[in-house]
PDB file of C-alpha atoms in Angstrom:
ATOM      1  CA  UNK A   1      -0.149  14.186 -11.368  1.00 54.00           C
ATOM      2  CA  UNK A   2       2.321  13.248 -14.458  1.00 68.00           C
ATOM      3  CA  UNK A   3       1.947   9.710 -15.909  1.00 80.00           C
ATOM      4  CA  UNK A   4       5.415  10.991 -18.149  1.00 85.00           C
ATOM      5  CA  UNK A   5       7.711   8.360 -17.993  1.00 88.00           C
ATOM      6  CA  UNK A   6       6.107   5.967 -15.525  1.00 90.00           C
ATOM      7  CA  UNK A   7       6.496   2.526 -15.843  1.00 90.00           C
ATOM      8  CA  UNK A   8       3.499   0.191 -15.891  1.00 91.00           C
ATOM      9  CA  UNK A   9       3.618  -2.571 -14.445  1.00 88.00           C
ATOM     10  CA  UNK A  10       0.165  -4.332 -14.191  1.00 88.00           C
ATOM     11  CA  UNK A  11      -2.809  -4.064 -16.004  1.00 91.00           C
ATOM     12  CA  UNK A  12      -6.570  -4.734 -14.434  1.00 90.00           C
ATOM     13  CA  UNK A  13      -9.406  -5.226 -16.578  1.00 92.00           C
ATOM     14  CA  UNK A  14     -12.928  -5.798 -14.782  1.00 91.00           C
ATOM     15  CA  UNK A  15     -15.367  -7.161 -17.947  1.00 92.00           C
ATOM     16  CA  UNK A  16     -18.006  -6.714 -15.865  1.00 92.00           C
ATOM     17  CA  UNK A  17     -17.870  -3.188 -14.553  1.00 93.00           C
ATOM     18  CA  UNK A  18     -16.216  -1.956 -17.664  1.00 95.00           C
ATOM     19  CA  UNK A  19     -12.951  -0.583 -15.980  1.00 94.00           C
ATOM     20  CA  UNK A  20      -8.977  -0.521 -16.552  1.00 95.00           C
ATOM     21  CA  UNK A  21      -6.626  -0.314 -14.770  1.00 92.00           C
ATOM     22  CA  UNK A  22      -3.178   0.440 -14.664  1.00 91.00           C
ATOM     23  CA  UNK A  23      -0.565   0.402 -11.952  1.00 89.00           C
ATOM     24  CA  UNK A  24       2.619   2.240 -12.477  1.00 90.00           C
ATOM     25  CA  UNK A  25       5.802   3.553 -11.137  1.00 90.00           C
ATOM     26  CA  UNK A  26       6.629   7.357 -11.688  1.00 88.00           C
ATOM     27  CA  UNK A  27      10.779   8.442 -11.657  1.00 87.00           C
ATOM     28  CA  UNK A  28       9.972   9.403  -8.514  1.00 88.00           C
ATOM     29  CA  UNK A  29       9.344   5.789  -7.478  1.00 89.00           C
ATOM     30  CA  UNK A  30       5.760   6.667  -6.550  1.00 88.00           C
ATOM     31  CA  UNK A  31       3.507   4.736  -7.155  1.00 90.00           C
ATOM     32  CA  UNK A  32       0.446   5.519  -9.282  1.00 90.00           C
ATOM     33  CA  UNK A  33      -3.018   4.406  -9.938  1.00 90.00           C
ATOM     34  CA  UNK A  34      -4.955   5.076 -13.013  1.00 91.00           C
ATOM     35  CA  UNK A  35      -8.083   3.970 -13.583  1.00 93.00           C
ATOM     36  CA  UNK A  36     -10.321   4.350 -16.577  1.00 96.00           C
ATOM     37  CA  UNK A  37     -14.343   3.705 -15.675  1.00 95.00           C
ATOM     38  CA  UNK A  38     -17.214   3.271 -18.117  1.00 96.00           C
ATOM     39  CA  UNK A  39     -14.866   1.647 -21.279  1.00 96.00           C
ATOM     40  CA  UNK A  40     -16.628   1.607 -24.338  1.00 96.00           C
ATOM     41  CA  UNK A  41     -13.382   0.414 -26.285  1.00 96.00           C
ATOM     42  CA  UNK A  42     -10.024   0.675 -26.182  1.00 96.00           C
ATOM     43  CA  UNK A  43      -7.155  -0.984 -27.916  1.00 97.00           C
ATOM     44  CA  UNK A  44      -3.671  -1.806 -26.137  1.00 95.00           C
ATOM     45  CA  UNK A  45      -0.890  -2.899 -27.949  1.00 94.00           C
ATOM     46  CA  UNK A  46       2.697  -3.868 -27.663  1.00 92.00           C
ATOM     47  CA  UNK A  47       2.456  -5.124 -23.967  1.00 89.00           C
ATOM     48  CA  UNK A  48       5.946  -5.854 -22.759  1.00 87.00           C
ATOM     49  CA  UNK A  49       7.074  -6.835 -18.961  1.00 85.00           C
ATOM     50  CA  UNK A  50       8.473  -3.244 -18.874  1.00 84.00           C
ATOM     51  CA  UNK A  51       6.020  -0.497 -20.452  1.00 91.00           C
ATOM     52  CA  UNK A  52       7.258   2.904 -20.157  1.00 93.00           C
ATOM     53  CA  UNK A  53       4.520   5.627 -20.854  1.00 91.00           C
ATOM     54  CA  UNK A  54       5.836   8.565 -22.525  1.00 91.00           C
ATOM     55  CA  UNK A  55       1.995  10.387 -22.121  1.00 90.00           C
ATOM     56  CA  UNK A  56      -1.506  10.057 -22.248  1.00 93.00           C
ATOM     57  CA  UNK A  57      -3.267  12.534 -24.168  1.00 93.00           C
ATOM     58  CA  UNK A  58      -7.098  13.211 -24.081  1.00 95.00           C
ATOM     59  CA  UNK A  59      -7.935  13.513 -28.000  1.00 96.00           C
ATOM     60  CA  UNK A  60     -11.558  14.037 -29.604  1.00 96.00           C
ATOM     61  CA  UNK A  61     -13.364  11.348 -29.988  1.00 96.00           C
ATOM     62  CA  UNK A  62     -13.962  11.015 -33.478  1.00 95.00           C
ATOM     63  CA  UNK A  63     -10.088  11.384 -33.955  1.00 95.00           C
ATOM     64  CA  UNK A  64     -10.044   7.637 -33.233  1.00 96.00           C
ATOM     65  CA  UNK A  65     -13.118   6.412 -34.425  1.00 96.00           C
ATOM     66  CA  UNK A  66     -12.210   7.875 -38.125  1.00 96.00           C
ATOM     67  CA  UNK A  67      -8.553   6.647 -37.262  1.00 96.00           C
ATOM     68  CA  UNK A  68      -9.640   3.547 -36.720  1.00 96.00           C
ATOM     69  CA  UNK A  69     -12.798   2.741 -38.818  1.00 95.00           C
ATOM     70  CA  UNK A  70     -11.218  -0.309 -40.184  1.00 95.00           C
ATOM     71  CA  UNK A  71     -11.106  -1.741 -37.021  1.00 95.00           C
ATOM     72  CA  UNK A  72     -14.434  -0.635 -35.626  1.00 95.00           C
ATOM     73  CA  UNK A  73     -16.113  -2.178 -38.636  1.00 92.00           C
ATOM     74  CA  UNK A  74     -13.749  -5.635 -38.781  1.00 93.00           C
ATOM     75  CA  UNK A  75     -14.676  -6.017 -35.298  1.00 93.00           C
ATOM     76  CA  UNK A  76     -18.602  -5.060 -35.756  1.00 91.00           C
ATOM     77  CA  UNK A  77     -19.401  -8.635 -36.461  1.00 89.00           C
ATOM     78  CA  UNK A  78     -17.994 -10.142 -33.120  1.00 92.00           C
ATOM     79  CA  UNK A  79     -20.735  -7.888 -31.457  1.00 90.00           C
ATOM     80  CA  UNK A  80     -17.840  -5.035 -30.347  1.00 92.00           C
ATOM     81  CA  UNK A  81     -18.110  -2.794 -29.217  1.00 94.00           C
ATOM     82  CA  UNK A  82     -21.343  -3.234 -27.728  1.00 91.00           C
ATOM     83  CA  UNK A  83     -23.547  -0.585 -29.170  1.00 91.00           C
ATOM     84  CA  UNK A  84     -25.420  -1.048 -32.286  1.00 89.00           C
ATOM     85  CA  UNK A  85     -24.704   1.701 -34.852  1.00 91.00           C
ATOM     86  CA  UNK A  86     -24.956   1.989 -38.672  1.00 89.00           C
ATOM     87  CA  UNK A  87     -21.734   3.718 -39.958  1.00 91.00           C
ATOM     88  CA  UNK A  88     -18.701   5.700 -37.835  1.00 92.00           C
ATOM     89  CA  UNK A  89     -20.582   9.402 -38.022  1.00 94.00           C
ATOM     90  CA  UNK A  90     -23.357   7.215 -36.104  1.00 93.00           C
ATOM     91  CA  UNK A  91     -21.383   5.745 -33.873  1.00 93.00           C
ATOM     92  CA  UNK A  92     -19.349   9.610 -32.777  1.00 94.00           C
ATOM     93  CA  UNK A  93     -22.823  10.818 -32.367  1.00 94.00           C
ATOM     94  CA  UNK A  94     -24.010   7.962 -29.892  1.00 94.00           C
ATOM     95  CA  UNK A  95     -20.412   8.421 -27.604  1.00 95.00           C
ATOM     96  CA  UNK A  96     -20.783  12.230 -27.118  1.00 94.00           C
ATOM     97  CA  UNK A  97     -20.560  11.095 -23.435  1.00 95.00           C
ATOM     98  CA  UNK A  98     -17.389   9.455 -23.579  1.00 97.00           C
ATOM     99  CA  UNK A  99     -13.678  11.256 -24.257  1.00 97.00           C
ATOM    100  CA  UNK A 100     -10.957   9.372 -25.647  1.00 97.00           C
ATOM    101  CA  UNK A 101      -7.531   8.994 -24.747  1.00 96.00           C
ATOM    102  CA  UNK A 102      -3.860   7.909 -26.976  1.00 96.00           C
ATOM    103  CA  UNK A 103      -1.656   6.505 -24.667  1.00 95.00           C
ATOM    104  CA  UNK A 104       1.911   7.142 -26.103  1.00 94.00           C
ATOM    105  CA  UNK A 105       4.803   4.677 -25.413  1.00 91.00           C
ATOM    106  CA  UNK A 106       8.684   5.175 -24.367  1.00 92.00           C
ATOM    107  CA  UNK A 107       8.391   1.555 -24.581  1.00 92.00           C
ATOM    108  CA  UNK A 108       6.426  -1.123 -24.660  1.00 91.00           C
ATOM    109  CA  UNK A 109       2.600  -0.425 -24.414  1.00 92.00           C
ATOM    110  CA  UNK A 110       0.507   1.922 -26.275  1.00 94.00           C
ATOM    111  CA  UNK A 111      -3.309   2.309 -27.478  1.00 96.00           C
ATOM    112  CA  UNK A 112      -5.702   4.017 -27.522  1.00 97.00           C
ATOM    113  CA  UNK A 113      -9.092   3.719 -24.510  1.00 98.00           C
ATOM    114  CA  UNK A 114     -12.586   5.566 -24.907  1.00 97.00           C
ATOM    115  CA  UNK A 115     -14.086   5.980 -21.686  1.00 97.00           C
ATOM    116  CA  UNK A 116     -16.456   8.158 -19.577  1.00 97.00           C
ATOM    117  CA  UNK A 117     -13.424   9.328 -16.588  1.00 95.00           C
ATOM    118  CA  UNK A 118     -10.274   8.868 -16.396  1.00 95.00           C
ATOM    119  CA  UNK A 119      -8.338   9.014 -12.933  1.00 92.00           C
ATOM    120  CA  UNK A 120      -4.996   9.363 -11.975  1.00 91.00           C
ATOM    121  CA  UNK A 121      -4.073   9.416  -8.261  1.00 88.00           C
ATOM    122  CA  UNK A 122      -1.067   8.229  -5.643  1.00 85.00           C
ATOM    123  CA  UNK A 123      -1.859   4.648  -4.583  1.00 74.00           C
ATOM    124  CA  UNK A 124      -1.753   0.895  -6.142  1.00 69.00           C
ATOM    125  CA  UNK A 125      -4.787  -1.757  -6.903  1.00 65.00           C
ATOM    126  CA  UNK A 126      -4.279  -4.562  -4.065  1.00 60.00           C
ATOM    127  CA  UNK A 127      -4.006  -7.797  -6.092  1.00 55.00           C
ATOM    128  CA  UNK A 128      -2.387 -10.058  -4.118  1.00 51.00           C
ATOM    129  CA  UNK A 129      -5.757 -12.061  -3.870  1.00 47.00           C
ATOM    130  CA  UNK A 130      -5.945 -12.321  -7.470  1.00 50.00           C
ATOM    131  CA  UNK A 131      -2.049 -13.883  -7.382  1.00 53.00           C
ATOM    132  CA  UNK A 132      -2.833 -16.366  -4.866  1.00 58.00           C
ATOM    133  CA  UNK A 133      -6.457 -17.537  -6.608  1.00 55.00           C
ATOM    134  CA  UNK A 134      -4.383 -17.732  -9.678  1.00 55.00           C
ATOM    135  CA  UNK A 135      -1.605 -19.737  -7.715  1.00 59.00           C
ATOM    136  CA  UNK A 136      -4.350 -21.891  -6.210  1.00 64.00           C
ATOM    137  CA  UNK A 137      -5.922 -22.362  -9.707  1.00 59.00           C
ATOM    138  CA  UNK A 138      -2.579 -23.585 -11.004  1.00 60.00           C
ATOM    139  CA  UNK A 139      -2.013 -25.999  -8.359  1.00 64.00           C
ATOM    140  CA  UNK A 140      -5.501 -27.694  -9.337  1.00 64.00           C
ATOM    141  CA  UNK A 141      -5.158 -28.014 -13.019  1.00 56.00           C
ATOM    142  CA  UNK A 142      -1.837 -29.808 -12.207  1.00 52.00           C
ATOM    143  CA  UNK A 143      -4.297 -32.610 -10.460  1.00 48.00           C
TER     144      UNK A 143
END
């Protein structure tokens, strides 16, 4: 299934479990699920109301940990990610398990996510129970 050029319009992220995910809109006006499970980091920028996906691209790993060693280490002291490791070249050797993936923008959203599976199927994350908690939520801090 092509993620070119779909539009995403919500973005799930379950702490907990350690998953993403994305709902989207291809041209087609299908709709499309894709779902990221076992994070171990990822870093999503330039999140608009409209985020067109021009691809996602499964990259080696240690493309983005040596791209982004800066930000590995800056981060390091916040406890994230949430492995212990010495230097970058330890850290690629303790996420041979995991692939990593660019997300390229059209517009709007883009980043990078390092994760164990990725999938991409027909179908959207029910979240209207989320909307109405969060409506419900609202309502109370207004008391």
């Amino acid at each position: 299934m092509k993620i070119h050029d779909a539009n995403i319009y919500l973005l799930l992220n379950n702490y907990k479990d350690k998953i993403l995910i994305f709902n989207a809109i291809d041209i087609n006006k299908n709709n499309i699920l894709l779902e990221f499970n076992h994070i171990f980091a990822y870093k999503i920028e330039n999140e608009l109301s409209g985020n067109i996906i021009l691809d996602i691209e499964e990259v080696e790993i240690k493309t983005i940990l040596k791209e982004e060693e800066k930000y590995f280490i800056k981060n390091r002291q916040f406890g994230w990610p949430e492995i212990k490791y010495s230097n970058i070249n330890d850290l690629i050797n303790k996420t041979k398990e995991y692939k990593a993936y660019n997300i390229y923008s059209s517009y709007g959203l883009s980043g990078w996510i390092i994760a164990k599976i990725m999938i991409i199927e027909k179908g959207i994350i029910e979240y209207k129970i989320i909307k109405e908690k969060s409506a419900e939520q609202a309502a109370g801090a207004d008391l």
